[in-house]
């Protein structure tokens, strides 16, 4: 039997010994303190209740008023879409064996992430511009793009699985008014630098494979929805490399810079990387400003906006808030150094 077990909660991860695992499996999922103390007494550990509460194994039930819990759930829901056990069964069927794949995760994810960045740049520079969103094309595009975002999170979970940290729950929440998918990757600081970067790049690698599938399908069918979804995911991949925000690219950059910051080549890389993505951020703001000014002129002339323009306005506002928060956070880091 193993000396320790990895327990993954919704937003945490910790190792537990055999004794703690024995206690946890013998306790009810919820109940009054007396219920837990009675169960612990039956497990010959009557004094363990305070310890289990102190280390976070047992957590108090949310006692906020019902209307506040409903309001919070509407503003920022946290829905689990894919549980770890479901993913692990799928990973095994796909042949993802931690003993064989773990040592290859860094190289494979790095290669696929670089390929995805090149593919994304090619899509934006070379791909034809399809017709605007309309009817069934718009719905299909949104569904394909959302599926790609879930695949991105699966890449992170598959990487933690391959590196021996287990698959992770994938959830859905809201940031401002936009849906966001997330993966709990806590515990990766126990990995070496290559392992941490492999997990951060895992989303890019899975997304790249999905985008290659979209590209092949578009070349075979010529459907606009496939190209629109591919363009949306290409923009998202490049955006996720931006070190001004807490994106996957930021954590790769952060981990490398923290480890090698005293070396001259890393300082040069630091300057070039920040300059490139500061320019990219200015470009995003410029394009957003052009769209906003055009939309305002049409609104003043016609007195209305079409649904597509309304959605793009909301998305521009979302990106604006994210960029403002990112710049503020990075400025805070610079001032602390």
mmCIF file of C-alpha atoms in Angstrom:
data_model
loop_
_atom_site.group_PDB
_atom_site.id
_atom_site.type_symbol
_atom_site.label_atom_id
_atom_site.label_comp_id
_atom_site.label_asym_id
_atom_site.label_seq_id
_atom_site.Cartn_x
_atom_site.Cartn_y
_atom_site.Cartn_z
ATOM 1 C CA UNK A 1 0.000 0.000 0.000
ATOM 2 C CA UNK A 2 1.212 3.525 -0.822
ATOM 3 C CA UNK A 3 2.695 5.689 1.908
ATOM 4 C CA UNK A 4 0.592 8.720 0.922
ATOM 5 C CA UNK A 5 -2.404 9.657 -1.186
ATOM 6 C CA UNK A 6 -3.191 12.771 -3.205
ATOM 7 C CA UNK A 7 -6.501 14.360 -2.229
ATOM 8 C CA UNK A 8 -7.809 16.885 -4.779
ATOM 9 C CA UNK A 9 -10.603 19.221 -3.685
ATOM 10 C CA UNK A 10 -12.393 21.814 -5.782
ATOM 11 C CA UNK A 11 -9.674 24.411 -5.276
ATOM 12 C CA UNK A 12 -6.874 22.634 -3.423
ATOM 13 C CA UNK A 13 -4.608 19.645 -3.348
ATOM 14 C CA UNK A 14 -2.746 17.951 -0.515
ATOM 15 C CA UNK A 15 -1.133 14.636 0.369
ATOM 16 C CA UNK A 16 -2.597 12.454 3.070
ATOM 17 C CA UNK A 17 -1.260 9.430 4.894
ATOM 18 C CA UNK A 18 -3.079 6.123 5.265
ATOM 19 C CA UNK A 19 -4.527 7.076 8.656
ATOM 20 C CA UNK A 20 -6.119 10.279 7.364
ATOM 21 C CA UNK A 21 -7.498 8.436 4.345
ATOM 22 C CA UNK A 22 -9.011 5.800 6.666
ATOM 23 C CA UNK A 23 -10.721 8.503 8.705
ATOM 24 C CA UNK A 24 -12.021 10.441 5.708
ATOM 25 C CA UNK A 25 -13.543 7.380 4.044
ATOM 26 C CA UNK A 26 -15.344 6.509 7.272
ATOM 27 C CA UNK A 27 -16.957 9.935 7.835
ATOM 28 C CA UNK A 28 -20.315 11.240 6.577
ATOM 29 C CA UNK A 29 -20.278 13.822 3.771
ATOM 30 C CA UNK A 30 -22.085 16.392 5.922
ATOM 31 C CA UNK A 31 -23.678 16.670 9.339
ATOM 32 C CA UNK A 32 -23.508 18.323 12.741
ATOM 33 C CA UNK A 33 -20.215 18.291 14.723
ATOM 34 C CA UNK A 34 -21.738 15.649 17.004
ATOM 35 C CA UNK A 35 -22.253 13.357 14.003
ATOM 36 C CA UNK A 36 -18.569 13.596 13.053
ATOM 37 C CA UNK A 37 -17.386 13.142 16.635
ATOM 38 C CA UNK A 38 -19.551 10.039 16.987
ATOM 39 C CA UNK A 39 -18.195 8.605 13.711
ATOM 40 C CA UNK A 40 -14.608 9.334 14.795
ATOM 41 C CA UNK A 41 -15.224 7.589 18.106
ATOM 42 C CA UNK A 42 -16.368 4.507 16.192
ATOM 43 C CA UNK A 43 -13.104 4.742 14.196
ATOM 44 C CA UNK A 44 -11.088 4.783 17.455
ATOM 45 C CA UNK A 45 -10.038 8.427 16.921
ATOM 46 C CA UNK A 46 -12.350 10.441 19.178
ATOM 47 C CA UNK A 47 -9.947 13.391 19.499
ATOM 48 C CA UNK A 48 -9.281 13.909 15.782
ATOM 49 C CA UNK A 49 -12.173 16.286 15.052
ATOM 50 C CA UNK A 50 -10.300 19.506 15.933
ATOM 51 C CA UNK A 51 -7.266 18.400 13.871
ATOM 52 C CA UNK A 52 -9.381 17.621 10.807
ATOM 53 C CA UNK A 53 -11.017 21.059 11.007
ATOM 54 C CA UNK A 54 -7.670 22.807 11.524
ATOM 55 C CA UNK A 55 -5.983 21.195 8.473
ATOM 56 C CA UNK A 56 -8.960 21.868 6.190
ATOM 57 C CA UNK A 57 -10.087 18.257 5.779
ATOM 58 C CA UNK A 58 -13.433 19.202 7.341
ATOM 59 C CA UNK A 59 -14.894 22.628 6.534
ATOM 60 C CA UNK A 60 -17.830 24.404 8.179
ATOM 61 C CA UNK A 61 -21.038 24.574 6.186
ATOM 62 C CA UNK A 62 -21.780 27.910 4.537
ATOM 63 C CA UNK A 63 -24.033 29.765 6.983
ATOM 64 C CA UNK A 64 -24.600 32.928 4.932
ATOM 65 C CA UNK A 65 -28.249 33.912 4.453
ATOM 66 C CA UNK A 66 -30.025 32.122 1.629
ATOM 67 C CA UNK A 67 -30.553 35.260 -0.476
ATOM 68 C CA UNK A 68 -26.812 36.069 -0.343
ATOM 69 C CA UNK A 69 -25.882 32.542 -1.393
ATOM 70 C CA UNK A 70 -28.326 32.729 -4.319
ATOM 71 C CA UNK A 71 -26.978 36.149 -5.341
ATOM 72 C CA UNK A 72 -23.382 34.881 -5.166
ATOM 73 C CA UNK A 73 -24.251 31.729 -7.135
ATOM 74 C CA UNK A 74 -25.834 33.834 -9.893
ATOM 75 C CA UNK A 75 -22.933 36.306 -10.092
ATOM 76 C CA UNK A 76 -20.120 33.745 -9.877
ATOM 77 C CA UNK A 77 -21.363 30.165 -10.156
ATOM 78 C CA UNK A 78 -18.886 27.312 -9.788
ATOM 79 C CA UNK A 79 -20.132 24.297 -11.695
ATOM 80 C CA UNK A 80 -18.057 21.129 -12.062
ATOM 81 C CA UNK A 81 -18.265 19.925 -15.661
ATOM 82 C CA UNK A 82 -15.797 17.032 -15.649
ATOM 83 C CA UNK A 83 -14.817 15.142 -12.520
ATOM 84 C CA UNK A 84 -11.292 13.699 -12.140
ATOM 85 C CA UNK A 85 -12.381 10.046 -12.079
ATOM 86 C CA UNK A 86 -14.237 10.416 -15.393
ATOM 87 C CA UNK A 87 -11.146 11.972 -16.962
ATOM 88 C CA UNK A 88 -8.785 9.349 -15.589
ATOM 89 C CA UNK A 89 -10.839 6.561 -17.131
ATOM 90 C CA UNK A 90 -10.696 8.382 -20.484
ATOM 91 C CA UNK A 91 -6.943 9.022 -20.167
ATOM 92 C CA UNK A 92 -6.298 5.333 -19.517
ATOM 93 C CA UNK A 93 -8.294 4.360 -22.597
ATOM 94 C CA UNK A 94 -6.243 6.834 -24.635
ATOM 95 C CA UNK A 95 -3.055 5.215 -23.368
ATOM 96 C CA UNK A 96 -1.889 8.109 -21.186
ATOM 97 C CA UNK A 97 0.248 6.227 -18.681
ATOM 98 C CA UNK A 98 2.028 8.476 -16.122
ATOM 99 C CA UNK A 99 5.021 6.130 -16.044
ATOM 100 C CA UNK A 100 5.511 6.444 -19.817
ATOM 101 C CA UNK A 101 4.205 9.955 -20.562
ATOM 102 C CA UNK A 102 5.505 11.964 -17.619
ATOM 103 C CA UNK A 103 9.070 12.230 -18.889
ATOM 104 C CA UNK A 104 7.838 13.357 -22.323
ATOM 105 C CA UNK A 105 5.313 15.956 -21.138
ATOM 106 C CA UNK A 106 7.677 18.946 -21.231
ATOM 107 C CA UNK A 107 9.007 18.316 -24.744
ATOM 108 C CA UNK A 108 5.645 17.302 -26.220
ATOM 109 C CA UNK A 109 3.697 20.200 -24.707
ATOM 110 C CA UNK A 110 6.415 22.663 -25.671
ATOM 111 C CA UNK A 111 6.449 21.469 -29.290
ATOM 112 C CA UNK A 112 2.658 21.550 -29.592
ATOM 113 C CA UNK A 113 2.406 24.968 -27.916
ATOM 114 C CA UNK A 114 4.958 26.433 -30.349
ATOM 115 C CA UNK A 115 3.100 24.819 -33.248
ATOM 116 C CA UNK A 116 -0.169 26.274 -31.955
ATOM 117 C CA UNK A 117 1.301 29.773 -31.775
ATOM 118 C CA UNK A 118 2.574 29.467 -35.366
ATOM 119 C CA UNK A 119 -0.786 28.091 -36.525
ATOM 120 C CA UNK A 120 -2.646 30.924 -34.778
ATOM 121 C CA UNK A 121 -0.466 33.573 -36.423
ATOM 122 C CA UNK A 122 -0.983 31.925 -39.840
ATOM 123 C CA UNK A 123 -4.757 31.781 -39.346
ATOM 124 C CA UNK A 124 -4.948 35.490 -38.576
ATOM 125 C CA UNK A 125 -2.558 36.561 -41.331
ATOM 126 C CA UNK A 126 -3.403 34.149 -44.154
ATOM 127 C CA UNK A 127 -6.885 32.701 -43.657
ATOM 128 C CA UNK A 128 -9.759 34.189 -45.690
ATOM 129 C CA UNK A 129 -12.362 36.286 -43.906
ATOM 130 C CA UNK A 130 -15.637 34.337 -43.755
ATOM 131 C CA UNK A 131 -19.102 35.861 -43.682
ATOM 132 C CA UNK A 132 -20.263 37.534 -40.479
ATOM 133 C CA UNK A 133 -22.023 35.564 -37.772
ATOM 134 C CA UNK A 134 -25.620 34.769 -38.617
ATOM 135 C CA UNK A 135 -28.224 32.216 -37.604
ATOM 136 C CA UNK A 136 -27.007 28.635 -37.413
ATOM 137 C CA UNK A 137 -23.451 29.636 -38.315
ATOM 138 C CA UNK A 138 -23.221 31.807 -35.193
ATOM 139 C CA UNK A 139 -24.576 29.094 -32.894
ATOM 140 C CA UNK A 140 -22.247 26.457 -34.351
ATOM 141 C CA UNK A 141 -19.268 28.803 -34.033
ATOM 142 C CA UNK A 142 -19.986 29.489 -30.362
ATOM 143 C CA UNK A 143 -20.413 25.790 -29.555
ATOM 144 C CA UNK A 144 -17.199 24.843 -31.373
ATOM 145 C CA UNK A 145 -15.262 27.608 -29.605
ATOM 146 C CA UNK A 146 -16.629 26.613 -26.177
ATOM 147 C CA UNK A 147 -15.674 22.992 -26.869
ATOM 148 C CA UNK A 148 -12.159 24.193 -27.687
ATOM 149 C CA UNK A 149 -11.962 26.016 -24.356
ATOM 150 C CA UNK A 150 -12.935 22.834 -22.504
ATOM 151 C CA UNK A 151 -10.298 20.908 -24.474
ATOM 152 C CA UNK A 152 -7.764 23.543 -23.369
ATOM 153 C CA UNK A 153 -8.559 22.842 -19.710
ATOM 154 C CA UNK A 154 -8.401 19.097 -20.363
ATOM 155 C CA UNK A 155 -4.833 19.648 -21.524
ATOM 156 C CA UNK A 156 -3.877 21.007 -18.110
ATOM 157 C CA UNK A 157 -5.601 18.107 -16.363
ATOM 158 C CA UNK A 158 -3.978 15.523 -18.647
ATOM 159 C CA UNK A 159 -0.588 17.065 -17.868
ATOM 160 C CA UNK A 160 -1.061 16.829 -14.094
ATOM 161 C CA UNK A 161 -2.202 13.226 -14.617
ATOM 162 C CA UNK A 162 0.859 12.396 -16.716
ATOM 163 C CA UNK A 163 3.173 13.962 -14.117
ATOM 164 C CA UNK A 164 1.727 11.916 -11.256
ATOM 165 C CA UNK A 165 -0.487 14.578 -9.646
ATOM 166 C CA UNK A 166 -3.782 13.099 -10.771
ATOM 167 C CA UNK A 167 -6.481 14.462 -13.076
ATOM 168 C CA UNK A 168 -8.165 17.654 -11.918
ATOM 169 C CA UNK A 169 -11.792 18.846 -11.818
ATOM 170 C CA UNK A 170 -12.773 21.142 -14.685
ATOM 171 C CA UNK A 171 -15.397 23.750 -13.897
ATOM 172 C CA UNK A 172 -17.404 26.614 -15.324
ATOM 173 C CA UNK A 173 -17.774 30.032 -13.729
ATOM 174 C CA UNK A 174 -18.371 33.662 -14.693
ATOM 175 C CA UNK A 175 -15.861 36.503 -14.761
ATOM 176 C CA UNK A 176 -17.803 39.758 -14.983
ATOM 177 C CA UNK A 177 -20.463 38.585 -17.487
ATOM 178 C CA UNK A 178 -18.423 36.154 -19.596
ATOM 179 C CA UNK A 179 -18.248 32.378 -19.051
ATOM 180 C CA UNK A 180 -14.820 31.049 -18.089
ATOM 181 C CA UNK A 181 -13.569 27.490 -17.735
ATOM 182 C CA UNK A 182 -11.007 26.648 -15.092
ATOM 183 C CA UNK A 183 -8.879 23.757 -13.831
ATOM 184 C CA UNK A 184 -7.526 23.280 -10.335
ATOM 185 C CA UNK A 185 -3.760 22.849 -10.808
ATOM 186 C CA UNK A 186 -2.793 23.314 -7.168
ATOM 187 C CA UNK A 187 0.199 21.293 -6.050
ATOM 188 C CA UNK A 188 2.305 21.789 -9.187
ATOM 189 C CA UNK A 189 4.918 23.704 -7.150
ATOM 190 C CA UNK A 190 6.002 20.280 -5.911
ATOM 191 C CA UNK A 191 7.217 19.573 -9.484
ATOM 192 C CA UNK A 192 10.536 20.718 -10.917
ATOM 193 C CA UNK A 193 10.653 23.657 -13.341
ATOM 194 C CA UNK A 194 10.156 21.468 -16.419
ATOM 195 C CA UNK A 195 7.094 19.872 -14.827
ATOM 196 C CA UNK A 196 5.554 23.228 -13.865
ATOM 197 C CA UNK A 197 6.037 24.554 -17.400
ATOM 198 C CA UNK A 198 4.637 21.321 -18.865
ATOM 199 C CA UNK A 199 1.406 21.817 -16.887
ATOM 200 C CA UNK A 200 1.164 25.485 -17.910
ATOM 201 C CA UNK A 201 1.674 24.537 -21.578
ATOM 202 C CA UNK A 202 -0.695 21.570 -21.392
ATOM 203 C CA UNK A 203 -3.693 23.681 -22.319
ATOM 204 C CA UNK A 204 -1.948 25.036 -25.404
ATOM 205 C CA UNK A 205 -0.971 21.548 -26.578
ATOM 206 C CA UNK A 206 -4.498 20.130 -26.333
ATOM 207 C CA UNK A 207 -5.967 23.272 -27.907
ATOM 208 C CA UNK A 208 -3.493 22.995 -30.793
ATOM 209 C CA UNK A 209 -4.625 19.441 -31.547
ATOM 210 C CA UNK A 210 -8.247 20.571 -31.484
ATOM 211 C CA UNK A 211 -7.465 23.515 -33.794
ATOM 212 C CA UNK A 212 -5.690 21.207 -36.237
ATOM 213 C CA UNK A 213 -8.873 19.124 -36.311
ATOM 214 C CA UNK A 214 -10.935 22.243 -37.043
ATOM 215 C CA UNK A 215 -8.522 23.219 -39.820
ATOM 216 C CA UNK A 216 -8.741 19.776 -41.427
ATOM 217 C CA UNK A 217 -12.543 19.844 -41.212
ATOM 218 C CA UNK A 218 -12.675 23.332 -42.764
ATOM 219 C CA UNK A 219 -10.391 22.343 -45.643
ATOM 220 C CA UNK A 220 -12.615 19.313 -46.264
ATOM 221 C CA UNK A 221 -16.007 21.074 -46.002
ATOM 222 C CA UNK A 222 -15.444 24.824 -46.378
ATOM 223 C CA UNK A 223 -17.953 25.580 -43.596
ATOM 224 C CA UNK A 224 -17.700 29.145 -42.285
ATOM 225 C CA UNK A 225 -18.445 28.093 -38.682
ATOM 226 C CA UNK A 226 -15.298 25.972 -38.600
ATOM 227 C CA UNK A 227 -13.108 28.850 -39.791
ATOM 228 C CA UNK A 228 -14.752 31.360 -37.433
ATOM 229 C CA UNK A 229 -14.213 29.015 -34.462
ATOM 230 C CA UNK A 230 -10.611 28.445 -35.568
ATOM 231 C CA UNK A 231 -10.021 32.204 -35.736
ATOM 232 C CA UNK A 232 -11.591 32.737 -32.302
ATOM 233 C CA UNK A 233 -9.440 30.019 -30.718
ATOM 234 C CA UNK A 234 -6.335 31.342 -32.490
ATOM 235 C CA UNK A 235 -6.930 34.763 -30.960
ATOM 236 C CA UNK A 236 -7.498 33.167 -27.567
ATOM 237 C CA UNK A 237 -4.254 31.178 -27.778
ATOM 238 C CA UNK A 238 -2.181 34.266 -28.588
ATOM 239 C CA UNK A 239 -4.003 36.252 -25.911
ATOM 240 C CA UNK A 240 -3.170 33.530 -23.369
ATOM 241 C CA UNK A 241 0.530 34.090 -23.982
ATOM 242 C CA UNK A 242 0.323 37.679 -22.734
ATOM 243 C CA UNK A 243 2.484 38.107 -19.593
ATOM 244 C CA UNK A 244 0.574 41.240 -18.572
ATOM 245 C CA UNK A 245 -2.269 39.012 -17.343
ATOM 246 C CA UNK A 246 -2.385 35.908 -15.145
ATOM 247 C CA UNK A 247 -2.575 33.652 -18.186
ATOM 248 C CA UNK A 248 -0.794 30.377 -18.939
ATOM 249 C CA UNK A 249 1.905 32.302 -20.772
ATOM 250 C CA UNK A 250 2.444 34.521 -17.750
ATOM 251 C CA UNK A 251 3.077 31.552 -15.455
ATOM 252 C CA UNK A 252 5.603 30.039 -17.894
ATOM 253 C CA UNK A 253 7.373 33.377 -18.128
ATOM 254 C CA UNK A 254 7.144 33.921 -14.357
ATOM 255 C CA UNK A 255 8.593 30.511 -13.450
ATOM 256 C CA UNK A 256 11.499 30.806 -15.908
ATOM 257 C CA UNK A 257 12.277 34.380 -14.928
ATOM 258 C CA UNK A 258 12.215 33.634 -11.190
ATOM 259 C CA UNK A 259 14.585 30.704 -11.674
ATOM 260 C CA UNK A 260 17.118 32.331 -14.030
ATOM 261 C CA UNK A 261 16.646 36.071 -13.543
ATOM 262 C CA UNK A 262 20.336 36.680 -12.797
ATOM 263 C CA UNK A 263 21.453 35.388 -16.185
ATOM 264 C CA UNK A 264 22.036 37.907 -18.960
ATOM 265 C CA UNK A 265 20.097 36.025 -21.642
ATOM 266 C CA UNK A 266 17.011 35.869 -19.415
ATOM 267 C CA UNK A 267 17.140 39.616 -18.844
ATOM 268 C CA UNK A 268 17.262 40.129 -22.616
ATOM 269 C CA UNK A 269 14.374 37.679 -23.056
ATOM 270 C CA UNK A 270 12.468 39.504 -20.317
ATOM 271 C CA UNK A 271 12.813 42.828 -22.138
ATOM 272 C CA UNK A 272 11.932 41.419 -25.571
ATOM 273 C CA UNK A 273 8.950 39.425 -24.289
ATOM 274 C CA UNK A 274 7.417 42.308 -22.370
ATOM 275 C CA UNK A 275 8.020 44.702 -25.277
ATOM 276 C CA UNK A 276 6.370 42.333 -27.758
ATOM 277 C CA UNK A 277 3.272 41.763 -25.684
ATOM 278 C CA UNK A 278 3.028 45.359 -24.536
ATOM 279 C CA UNK A 279 2.861 46.156 -28.257
ATOM 280 C CA UNK A 280 0.240 43.436 -28.710
ATOM 281 C CA UNK A 281 -1.799 44.885 -25.844
ATOM 282 C CA UNK A 282 -1.634 48.358 -27.416
ATOM 283 C CA UNK A 283 -2.803 46.770 -30.681
ATOM 284 C CA UNK A 284 -5.793 45.189 -28.901
ATOM 285 C CA UNK A 285 -6.724 48.527 -27.340
ATOM 286 C CA UNK A 286 -6.344 50.267 -30.718
ATOM 287 C CA UNK A 287 -8.541 47.728 -32.533
ATOM 288 C CA UNK A 288 -11.095 47.865 -29.740
ATOM 289 C CA UNK A 289 -11.113 51.669 -29.922
ATOM 290 C CA UNK A 290 -11.694 51.564 -33.691
ATOM 291 C CA UNK A 291 -14.629 49.218 -33.247
ATOM 292 C CA UNK A 292 -16.126 51.239 -30.398
ATOM 293 C CA UNK A 293 -15.901 54.492 -32.332
ATOM 294 C CA UNK A 294 -17.489 52.886 -35.428
ATOM 295 C CA UNK A 295 -20.260 51.359 -33.334
ATOM 296 C CA UNK A 296 -20.912 54.706 -31.650
ATOM 297 C CA UNK A 297 -21.184 56.467 -35.025
ATOM 298 C CA UNK A 298 -23.676 53.872 -36.267
ATOM 299 C CA UNK A 299 -25.656 54.126 -33.047
ATOM 300 C CA UNK A 300 -25.851 57.923 -33.300
ATOM 301 C CA UNK A 301 -26.870 57.672 -36.958
ATOM 302 C CA UNK A 302 -29.395 54.814 -36.700
ATOM 303 C CA UNK A 303 -30.347 54.876 -33.028
ATOM 304 C CA UNK A 304 -29.767 51.130 -32.588
ATOM 305 C CA UNK A 305 -27.142 48.371 -32.567
ATOM 306 C CA UNK A 306 -27.416 44.903 -34.066
ATOM 307 C CA UNK A 307 -27.077 41.860 -31.799
ATOM 308 C CA UNK A 308 -23.601 41.020 -33.114
ATOM 309 C CA UNK A 309 -22.324 44.510 -32.367
ATOM 310 C CA UNK A 310 -23.813 44.343 -28.872
ATOM 311 C CA UNK A 311 -21.981 41.088 -28.154
ATOM 312 C CA UNK A 312 -18.712 42.547 -29.449
ATOM 313 C CA UNK A 313 -19.193 45.642 -27.293
ATOM 314 C CA UNK A 314 -19.603 43.454 -24.202
ATOM 315 C CA UNK A 315 -16.495 41.467 -25.164
ATOM 316 C CA UNK A 316 -14.483 44.668 -25.691
ATOM 317 C CA UNK A 317 -15.503 45.807 -22.219
ATOM 318 C CA UNK A 318 -14.494 42.438 -20.771
ATOM 319 C CA UNK A 319 -11.051 42.600 -22.416
ATOM 320 C CA UNK A 320 -10.640 46.191 -21.265
ATOM 321 C CA UNK A 321 -11.228 45.277 -17.630
ATOM 322 C CA UNK A 322 -8.851 42.294 -17.872
ATOM 323 C CA UNK A 323 -6.112 44.409 -19.439
ATOM 324 C CA UNK A 324 -6.510 47.161 -16.839
ATOM 325 C CA UNK A 325 -6.280 44.638 -13.992
ATOM 326 C CA UNK A 326 -3.262 42.967 -15.601
ATOM 327 C CA UNK A 327 -1.334 46.183 -16.117
ATOM 328 C CA UNK A 328 -2.068 47.231 -12.530
ATOM 329 C CA UNK A 329 -0.827 43.872 -11.174
ATOM 330 C CA UNK A 330 2.366 43.947 -13.257
ATOM 331 C CA UNK A 331 3.109 47.526 -12.188
ATOM 332 C CA UNK A 332 2.745 46.397 -8.575
ATOM 333 C CA UNK A 333 5.286 43.614 -9.155
ATOM 334 C CA UNK A 334 7.743 46.018 -10.767
ATOM 335 C CA UNK A 335 7.482 48.473 -7.876
ATOM 336 C CA UNK A 336 8.154 45.696 -5.340
ATOM 337 C CA UNK A 337 11.447 44.687 -7.008
#
